[in-house]
Amino acid sequence: MDSQIRNFGFHIISLVAIFMIVIQHSSSTAVDASEEEQLEAVVEGAENHLAYPGRSYGIGDLGTMEDDPWLMVGKKGNQFVVNDQPFYVNGFNTYWLMVFAADESTRGKVTDVFKQASLVGLTVCRTWAFNDGQWRALQKTPSVYDEVVFKALDFVVSEAKKYNIRLILSLANNWDAYGGKAQYVKWGKAAGLNLTSDDDFFSDPTLRSYYKAHVKTVLNRVNTVTNITYKDDPTIFAWELMNEPRCTSDPSGNKLQSWIQEMAVYVKSMDPKHLVEIGLEGFYGPSTPDKVQFNPNTYAQQVGTDFIRNHQVLGVDFASVHIYADSWISQSISDAHLQFTKSWMEAHIEDAEKYLGMPVVFAEFGVSTKDPGYNSSYRDTLLTTVYTTLLNSTKKGGSGGGSLLWQIFPEGTDYMDDGYAIFLSKSTSATKIITLQSARLSTFNSKCSWKCRWGCKKHAWETLLYSDEL
């Protein structure tokens, strides 16, 4: 264990120790022996997990001393729930898990990232369940699959469960990476279709049938590791229709809207148990001209997406938003990025409450180390801004359902870093912020397993957890 991991372990143990002190001073009644043992077990568990990383729990277990049954995540109004209890997302993206799992020499990195994420209390991972016609393709041609790669995805799902991490599985890409809609258009042209744009993916009946066939195959896949059909597996948090769909050939948004309507209902008809989201970036469109002021630039309202209208579709359970001020506003780091991030989030949380009646997840956010003016202090401030904005919603029972960092990588994958990667063992200050957010959210996620002498499940931790000094 290197010194950075050890130092981070001391941070975790110190946080737990502070929790114990606060709890002890919050009541004149002494904690009985069994409760004291449970508290000590939390400290010992965190310490042992650092020393023996094969253990599958971490800071996320602070909220509950008992193992909850592994049940499907659902939705009640504008809140996520598991077993009728609130569930708030503190998660991350690692898109390449399936491809890495397909090669024995890199498969261990899948386990590594889940271990490290679990250690700091991250609960949801978003990753690709597609790779179309490319190197190590899952779908080599329409409805023709590489079983080795499919078994790799089986491994990813089974490994996530081992570390109590749920998955958002994205089913296609707007962009060329890993095939994307461009690959579907190539397949269509090879079949003799008269296609003129990659956006024909959204409108051509044959290409729609290709996509639906892929959805059907993935949802009905029986995992070769767990023997559980994907559409029955609670490890899967949600299905994402597409990563960042855009349809620039139709700024009115009608073409994309029609595709979303068809595909959301199609997924739900096959799998009514799981949640469904679109995968949008969150740009406001023609249906809400009073909202386009919140867009990062004028181009954003011309890409064929329409945040409120798109999410009012039957079958869509929660809203998705991405945050990339350094791509959308200007690459050079400035305070304007933080101001935009806060107003962007608050606008979407308000819309999710007033117009949609559903949770909203900020499914990608981050900052690139390659940006002019970047420093780790700015990244820490961005993390804090996102997390604080979400907590302000959470404390009021609002629609802020959680966030997913772009992105968490384990050691030895630096060559995959696009500038946005966070390596938990190296980024000490960022890791502390992530861990504290997990601890805060665990007070909302837990059912308070101890006999609560402090009035509610948040009990005496609340003063500490919402202190601006931490």
Coordinates of C-alpha atoms in Angstrom, one line a residue:
M1 CA 0.0 0.0 0.0
D2 CA 1.6 3.3 -1.0
S3 CA 1.8 6.4 1.2
Q4 CA -1.0 8.2 -0.6
I5 CA -3.5 5.4 0.0
R6 CA -2.3 5.2 3.6
N7 CA -2.8 9.0 4.1
F8 CA -6.2 8.8 2.6
G9 CA -7.1 6.0 4.9
F10 CA -6.2 8.3 7.9
H11 CA -8.6 10.9 6.4
I12 CA -11.4 8.4 6.4
I13 CA -10.7 7.1 9.9
S14 CA -10.5 10.7 11.1
L15 CA -13.9 11.5 9.6
V16 CA -15.4 8.4 11.3
A17 CA -13.8 9.4 14.6
I18 CA -15.3 12.8 14.3
F19 CA -18.7 11.3 13.7
M20 CA -18.3 9.3 16.8
I21 CA -17.4 12.3 18.9
V22 CA -20.3 14.3 17.6
I23 CA -22.8 11.5 18.3
Q24 CA -21.4 11.0 21.8
H25 CA -21.8 14.7 22.6
S26 CA -25.3 15.0 21.1
S27 CA -27.1 13.1 23.8
S28 CA -26.8 12.8 27.5
T29 CA -27.7 9.2 27.3
A30 CA -24.8 6.8 27.0
V31 CA -24.5 4.6 23.9
D32 CA -25.0 1.0 24.9
A33 CA -22.4 -1.6 24.4
S34 CA -23.8 -3.1 21.3
E35 CA -24.1 0.3 19.6
E36 CA -20.5 1.1 20.6
E37 CA -19.3 -2.1 19.1
Q38 CA -21.1 -1.2 15.8
L39 CA -19.4 2.2 15.7
E40 CA -16.0 0.6 16.4
A41 CA -16.8 -1.9 13.6
V42 CA -17.2 1.0 11.2
V43 CA -13.8 2.4 12.0
E44 CA -12.2 -1.1 11.9
G45 CA -13.9 -1.8 8.6
A46 CA -12.6 1.3 7.0
E47 CA -9.1 0.7 8.2
N48 CA -9.1 -3.0 7.2
H49 CA -10.5 -2.1 3.8
L50 CA -7.5 0.1 3.2
A51 CA -5.1 -2.6 4.3
Y52 CA -7.0 -5.4 2.6
P53 CA -8.6 -3.9 -0.6
G54 CA -10.4 -7.1 -1.4
R55 CA -13.1 -6.1 1.1
S56 CA -16.2 -4.8 -0.7
Y57 CA -17.3 -1.9 1.6
G58 CA -16.1 1.5 2.4
I59 CA -17.3 4.9 3.6
G60 CA -20.7 4.3 2.1
D61 CA -21.4 1.8 4.9
L62 CA -21.4 4.6 7.5
G63 CA -25.1 5.1 7.0
T64 CA -26.2 1.6 7.8
M65 CA -24.9 -1.3 9.8
E66 CA -27.1 -3.9 8.1
D67 CA -27.0 -5.2 4.6
D68 CA -30.0 -4.1 2.7
P69 CA -31.4 -6.5 0.2
W70 CA -30.2 -5.8 -3.3
L71 CA -33.4 -4.5 -4.8
M72 CA -34.2 -2.6 -7.9
V73 CA -33.9 1.2 -7.8
G74 CA -37.2 2.8 -8.4
K75 CA -38.7 6.3 -8.5
K76 CA -41.4 7.9 -6.3
G77 CA -42.3 11.4 -7.6
N78 CA -39.1 13.3 -7.9
Q79 CA -37.0 11.0 -5.8
F80 CA -35.1 7.7 -6.4
V81 CA -36.0 5.0 -3.9
V82 CA -34.8 1.5 -3.0
N83 CA -37.1 -0.6 -0.9
D84 CA -39.2 2.6 -0.5
Q85 CA -36.2 4.4 1.1
P86 CA -34.5 7.5 -0.6
F87 CA -31.5 6.8 -2.8
Y88 CA -29.2 9.6 -3.8
V89 CA -26.5 9.1 -6.4
N90 CA -22.9 9.9 -5.8
G91 CA -21.2 8.2 -8.8
F92 CA -18.8 8.3 -11.7
N93 CA -18.2 7.4 -15.3
T94 CA -15.7 4.9 -16.6
Y95 CA -16.8 4.2 -20.2
W96 CA -14.2 1.5 -21.2
L97 CA -15.0 -1.2 -18.7
M98 CA -16.4 -3.7 -21.2
V99 CA -13.5 -3.4 -23.6
F100 CA -10.9 -3.8 -20.8
A101 CA -12.8 -6.8 -19.4
A102 CA -12.5 -8.5 -22.9
D103 CA -8.8 -8.8 -22.5
E104 CA -7.2 -10.9 -19.7
S105 CA -4.3 -8.5 -19.4
T106 CA -6.5 -5.5 -18.6
R107 CA -9.5 -7.1 -16.9
G108 CA -8.1 -6.5 -13.5
K109 CA -8.5 -2.7 -14.0
V110 CA -12.2 -3.2 -14.0
T111 CA -12.0 -4.7 -10.5
D112 CA -9.6 -2.0 -9.4
V113 CA -11.9 0.9 -10.3
F114 CA -14.9 -0.7 -8.6
K115 CA -12.8 -1.4 -5.5
Q116 CA -11.5 2.2 -5.3
A117 CA -14.9 3.7 -6.0
S118 CA -16.6 1.6 -3.4
L119 CA -13.9 2.6 -0.9
V120 CA -14.9 6.3 -1.2
G121 CA -18.6 5.5 -1.2
L122 CA -19.5 6.0 -4.9
T123 CA -22.7 4.1 -5.6
V124 CA -23.4 4.3 -9.4
C125 CA -21.2 3.9 -12.4
R126 CA -22.2 4.9 -16.0
T127 CA -20.5 2.9 -18.7
W128 CA -21.0 1.8 -22.3
A129 CA -23.1 -1.3 -23.3
F130 CA -22.2 -0.7 -26.9
N131 CA -19.3 -1.0 -29.2
D132 CA -20.4 -1.1 -32.8
G133 CA -18.3 -2.3 -35.7
Q134 CA -15.0 -1.2 -34.2
W135 CA -12.0 -2.9 -32.5
R136 CA -13.3 -5.4 -29.9
A137 CA -16.8 -4.6 -31.1
L138 CA -19.7 -6.0 -29.1
Q139 CA -22.0 -5.7 -32.2
K140 CA -19.9 -6.6 -35.2
T141 CA -22.7 -6.1 -37.7
P142 CA -26.4 -5.6 -37.1
S143 CA -27.6 -8.3 -34.6
V144 CA -24.2 -10.2 -34.9
Y145 CA -22.3 -10.2 -31.6
D146 CA -18.9 -11.2 -30.3
E147 CA -19.6 -13.6 -27.5
V148 CA -16.2 -12.9 -25.9
V149 CA -17.1 -9.2 -25.6
F150 CA -20.6 -10.0 -24.4
K151 CA -19.0 -12.2 -21.6
A152 CA -16.8 -9.2 -20.8
L153 CA -19.9 -7.1 -20.2
D154 CA -21.3 -9.9 -18.1
F155 CA -18.2 -9.7 -16.0
V156 CA -18.6 -5.9 -15.6
V157 CA -22.1 -6.3 -14.3
S158 CA -21.2 -9.1 -11.9
E159 CA -18.1 -7.3 -10.6
A160 CA -20.1 -4.1 -10.0
K161 CA -22.5 -6.1 -7.8
K162 CA -19.6 -7.4 -5.7
Y163 CA -18.7 -3.8 -4.8
N164 CA -22.3 -2.6 -4.3
I165 CA -22.1 -0.4 -7.3
R166 CA -25.1 0.0 -9.7
L167 CA -24.7 0.6 -13.4
I168 CA -26.2 3.0 -15.9
L169 CA -25.8 1.2 -19.2
S170 CA -25.7 3.4 -22.3
L171 CA -27.0 1.6 -25.4
A172 CA -25.6 3.8 -28.3
N173 CA -23.4 6.8 -29.0
N174 CA -24.1 10.0 -30.8
W175 CA -20.4 10.3 -31.5
D176 CA -18.1 8.2 -33.7
A177 CA -16.2 6.7 -30.8
Y178 CA -17.1 3.1 -30.3
G179 CA -19.1 3.1 -33.5
G180 CA -21.9 5.5 -32.8
K181 CA -24.8 6.5 -35.1
A182 CA -22.2 6.9 -37.9
Q183 CA -21.6 3.1 -37.8
Y184 CA -25.4 2.4 -38.0
V185 CA -25.5 4.6 -41.1
K186 CA -22.5 2.7 -42.7
W187 CA -24.4 -0.5 -42.1
G188 CA -27.4 1.0 -43.7
K189 CA -25.5 2.1 -46.7
A190 CA -23.9 -1.3 -47.1
A191 CA -27.4 -2.7 -47.1
G192 CA -28.4 -0.5 -50.0
L193 CA -30.2 2.3 -48.1
N194 CA -30.1 5.8 -49.6
L195 CA -28.8 7.7 -46.6
T196 CA -27.4 11.2 -46.7
S197 CA -26.6 12.1 -43.1
D198 CA -25.6 10.5 -39.8
D199 CA -28.8 11.9 -38.4
D200 CA -30.7 9.5 -40.6
F201 CA -30.0 7.2 -37.7
F202 CA -33.0 8.8 -35.9
S203 CA -35.5 8.7 -38.8
D204 CA -34.7 5.8 -41.1
P205 CA -37.0 2.8 -40.3
T206 CA -34.3 0.2 -41.0
L207 CA -31.7 1.9 -38.8
R208 CA -34.4 2.3 -36.0
S209 CA -34.9 -1.5 -36.4
Y210 CA -31.2 -2.1 -36.0
Y211 CA -31.1 -0.1 -32.8
K212 CA -34.2 -1.8 -31.4
A213 CA -32.7 -5.2 -32.1
H214 CA -29.6 -4.2 -30.2
V215 CA -31.7 -3.1 -27.2
K216 CA -33.7 -6.3 -27.3
T217 CA -30.5 -8.4 -27.3
V218 CA -28.9 -6.6 -24.4
L219 CA -32.0 -6.5 -22.2
N220 CA -32.7 -10.2 -22.7
R221 CA -29.1 -11.2 -22.3
V222 CA -28.6 -13.9 -19.6
N223 CA -25.4 -13.1 -17.7
T224 CA -23.0 -16.0 -18.0
V225 CA -21.5 -15.2 -14.6
T226 CA -24.6 -14.6 -12.5
N227 CA -27.2 -16.4 -14.6
I228 CA -29.5 -13.4 -14.2
T229 CA -31.2 -11.8 -17.2
Y230 CA -30.1 -8.2 -17.6
K231 CA -33.7 -6.9 -17.5
D232 CA -34.2 -8.6 -14.1
D233 CA -30.9 -7.5 -12.5
P234 CA -31.0 -4.9 -9.8
T235 CA -27.4 -4.1 -10.4
I236 CA -28.5 -2.1 -13.4
F237 CA -29.7 1.3 -12.2
A238 CA -31.0 2.4 -15.5
W239 CA -30.9 2.1 -19.3
E240 CA -29.7 5.1 -21.2
L241 CA -31.0 5.4 -24.7
M242 CA -28.0 7.2 -26.1
N243 CA -24.9 9.1 -25.0
E244 CA -25.5 12.8 -25.8
P245 CA -27.9 12.5 -28.7
R246 CA -28.0 15.5 -31.1
C247 CA -29.7 16.0 -34.4
T248 CA -28.3 19.1 -35.9
S249 CA -30.0 18.5 -39.2
D250 CA -33.3 19.3 -37.6
P251 CA -33.0 22.3 -35.1
S252 CA -36.8 22.1 -34.5
G253 CA -36.2 19.0 -32.5
N254 CA -39.0 17.0 -34.1
K255 CA -36.9 14.3 -35.5
L256 CA -35.1 13.5 -32.3
Q257 CA -38.3 13.9 -30.3
S258 CA -40.0 11.2 -32.4
W259 CA -37.0 8.8 -31.9
I260 CA -37.1 9.3 -28.2
Q261 CA -40.8 8.7 -28.0
E262 CA -40.5 5.4 -29.9
M263 CA -37.4 4.1 -28.1
A264 CA -38.4 5.0 -24.6
V265 CA -41.7 3.2 -24.9
Y266 CA -39.9 0.3 -26.6
V267 CA -37.4 -0.2 -23.8
K268 CA -40.2 0.1 -21.2
S269 CA -42.4 -2.4 -23.0
M270 CA -39.6 -4.9 -22.8
D271 CA -38.4 -4.0 -19.3
P272 CA -40.9 -2.2 -17.1
K273 CA -38.8 -2.8 -14.0
H274 CA -35.8 -0.6 -14.7
L275 CA -35.5 3.2 -15.0
V276 CA -35.0 4.8 -18.4
E277 CA -33.2 8.0 -19.2
I278 CA -32.3 9.6 -22.5
G279 CA -28.7 10.6 -22.1
L280 CA -29.1 14.3 -23.0
E281 CA -26.7 17.1 -22.2
G282 CA -29.6 19.4 -21.1
F283 CA -29.7 22.1 -23.7
Y284 CA -32.9 24.1 -23.9
G285 CA -34.7 24.2 -27.2
P286 CA -37.5 25.8 -29.2
S287 CA -40.3 24.8 -26.9
T288 CA -39.0 26.9 -24.1
P289 CA -37.6 30.2 -25.6
D290 CA -37.6 31.8 -22.1
K291 CA -35.1 29.1 -21.0
V292 CA -32.5 29.4 -23.7
Q293 CA -30.8 32.1 -21.7
F294 CA -29.4 29.4 -19.5
N295 CA -27.7 27.6 -22.4
P296 CA -23.9 28.0 -22.5
N297 CA -24.0 29.5 -26.1
T298 CA -26.4 30.1 -28.9
Y299 CA -25.3 27.0 -30.8
A300 CA -26.7 24.8 -28.0
Q301 CA -30.2 25.6 -29.0
Q302 CA -29.6 24.5 -32.6
V303 CA -28.6 20.9 -32.1
G304 CA -32.1 19.4 -32.1
T305 CA -32.4 18.8 -28.4
D306 CA -35.0 20.3 -26.1
F307 CA -34.6 19.5 -22.4
I308 CA -38.1 19.9 -21.1
R309 CA -40.0 18.6 -24.1
N310 CA -37.7 15.6 -24.5
H311 CA -38.2 14.6 -20.9
Q312 CA -41.9 14.8 -21.0
V313 CA -42.0 11.7 -23.1
L314 CA -43.8 8.6 -21.9
G315 CA -41.3 6.0 -20.5
V316 CA -38.6 8.4 -19.4
D317 CA -38.1 8.2 -15.7
F318 CA -35.5 10.8 -14.9
A319 CA -33.6 13.7 -16.5
S320 CA -30.0 13.7 -17.5
V321 CA -27.8 16.8 -17.7
H322 CA -24.0 17.2 -18.5
I323 CA -21.8 20.1 -17.4
Y324 CA -18.8 21.1 -19.4
A325 CA -18.1 24.8 -19.0
D326 CA -14.6 24.4 -20.3
S327 CA -15.9 23.0 -23.6
W328 CA -19.1 25.1 -24.0
I329 CA -18.0 28.5 -22.8
S330 CA -14.3 28.9 -23.0
Q331 CA -11.3 26.5 -22.6
S332 CA -9.4 28.9 -20.4
I333 CA -10.4 28.4 -16.7
S334 CA -12.3 31.3 -15.1
D335 CA -14.8 32.1 -12.4
A336 CA -17.4 32.3 -15.1
H337 CA -17.3 28.5 -15.4
L338 CA -18.3 28.2 -11.7
Q339 CA -21.1 30.7 -12.0
F340 CA -22.4 28.9 -15.1
T341 CA -22.2 25.5 -13.4
K342 CA -24.3 26.7 -10.4
S343 CA -27.0 28.5 -12.5
W344 CA -27.1 25.6 -15.0
M345 CA -27.7 23.1 -12.2
E346 CA -30.3 25.2 -10.4
A347 CA -32.3 25.9 -13.6
H348 CA -32.5 22.1 -14.3
I349 CA -33.3 21.2 -10.8
E350 CA -36.1 23.8 -10.8
D351 CA -37.5 22.5 -14.1
A352 CA -37.4 18.9 -13.0
E353 CA -39.5 19.9 -10.0
K354 CA -41.9 22.4 -11.7
Y355 CA -42.4 20.8 -15.1
L356 CA -41.2 17.2 -15.1
G357 CA -41.9 15.9 -11.6
M358 CA -38.8 13.6 -11.8
P359 CA -35.3 13.4 -10.4
V360 CA -32.4 14.9 -12.4
V361 CA -28.9 13.4 -12.5
F362 CA -25.9 15.5 -13.6
A363 CA -24.6 12.5 -15.4
E364 CA -21.3 14.0 -16.6
F365 CA -19.2 16.8 -15.1
G366 CA -15.6 17.6 -14.8
V367 CA -12.7 19.8 -15.9
S368 CA -9.7 18.9 -18.0
T369 CA -6.1 19.2 -16.7
K370 CA -5.2 20.3 -20.2
D371 CA -7.2 23.5 -20.0
P372 CA -5.2 26.8 -19.9
G373 CA -5.2 28.0 -16.3
Y374 CA -6.1 24.7 -14.8
N375 CA -5.0 23.9 -11.3
S376 CA -6.2 21.3 -8.8
S377 CA -7.7 24.0 -6.6
Y378 CA -10.1 24.9 -9.3
R379 CA -11.1 21.3 -9.8
D380 CA -11.8 21.0 -6.0
T381 CA -13.9 24.2 -6.2
L382 CA -15.9 22.8 -9.1
L383 CA -16.5 19.5 -7.2
T384 CA -17.6 21.5 -4.2
T385 CA -19.9 23.7 -6.3
V386 CA -21.7 20.7 -7.9
Y387 CA -22.0 18.8 -4.6
T388 CA -23.2 21.7 -2.6
T389 CA -25.8 22.6 -5.2
L390 CA -27.1 19.1 -5.1
L391 CA -27.1 19.0 -1.3
N392 CA -29.1 22.2 -1.2
S393 CA -31.8 20.4 -3.2
T394 CA -31.5 17.1 -1.3
K395 CA -32.1 18.8 2.1
K396 CA -35.3 20.3 0.7
G397 CA -36.5 17.0 -0.8
G398 CA -36.0 18.5 -4.3
S399 CA -35.3 16.9 -7.6
G400 CA -31.5 16.9 -7.4
G401 CA -31.0 13.1 -7.6
G402 CA -27.2 13.0 -7.8
S403 CA -24.1 13.4 -10.0
L404 CA -21.6 11.3 -11.9
L405 CA -18.0 12.5 -12.3
W406 CA -16.4 12.3 -15.6
Q407 CA -14.3 10.3 -14.8
I408 CA -12.6 7.9 -12.4
F409 CA -9.7 5.8 -13.5
P410 CA -7.5 3.3 -11.5
E411 CA -3.7 3.4 -11.5
G412 CA -2.0 2.2 -14.7
T413 CA -4.6 3.6 -17.1
D414 CA -3.0 7.1 -17.5
Y415 CA -2.6 6.5 -21.3
M416 CA -6.5 6.5 -21.5
D417 CA -6.7 9.9 -19.7
D418 CA -8.5 12.6 -21.8
G419 CA -7.5 15.2 -19.3
Y420 CA -10.6 14.6 -17.1
A421 CA -9.5 11.5 -15.2
I422 CA -9.3 11.5 -11.5
F423 CA -7.0 8.9 -9.9
L424 CA -8.3 8.5 -6.4
S425 CA -5.0 7.4 -4.9
K426 CA -3.2 10.4 -6.4
S427 CA -5.7 13.2 -6.1
T428 CA -5.9 13.5 -2.3
S429 CA -7.9 16.7 -2.0
A430 CA -10.5 15.7 -4.7
T431 CA -10.8 12.3 -3.1
K432 CA -11.5 13.8 0.3
I433 CA -14.3 16.0 -1.2
I434 CA -15.8 12.9 -3.0
T435 CA -15.7 10.9 0.2
L436 CA -17.3 13.6 2.3
Q437 CA -20.1 13.9 -0.2
S438 CA -20.6 10.1 0.0
A439 CA -20.8 10.4 3.8
R440 CA -23.3 13.2 3.6
L441 CA -25.5 11.4 1.2
S442 CA -25.3 8.2 3.2
T443 CA -27.3 9.9 6.0
F444 CA -30.1 10.4 3.5
N445 CA -29.8 6.9 2.0
S446 CA -29.8 5.0 5.2
K447 CA -32.7 3.8 7.3
C448 CA -30.8 4.6 10.5
S449 CA -30.3 1.0 11.6
W450 CA -29.4 2.0 15.2
K451 CA -32.1 2.8 17.7
C452 CA -32.1 6.5 16.9
R453 CA -31.9 8.6 20.1
W454 CA -31.4 11.8 18.0
G455 CA -34.8 12.1 16.4
C456 CA -34.1 11.1 12.8
K457 CA -31.8 9.1 10.5
K458 CA -29.5 12.1 10.1
H459 CA -29.2 12.4 14.0
A460 CA -26.1 14.3 15.3
W461 CA -24.1 14.0 12.1
E462 CA -26.0 16.7 10.4
T463 CA -24.2 19.6 12.0
L464 CA -20.9 18.1 11.0
L465 CA -21.9 16.9 7.5
Y466 CA -23.2 20.3 6.4
S467 CA -20.4 22.4 7.9
D468 CA -18.8 24.7 5.4
E469 CA -15.5 24.2 7.1
L470 CA -15.1 20.6 5.9

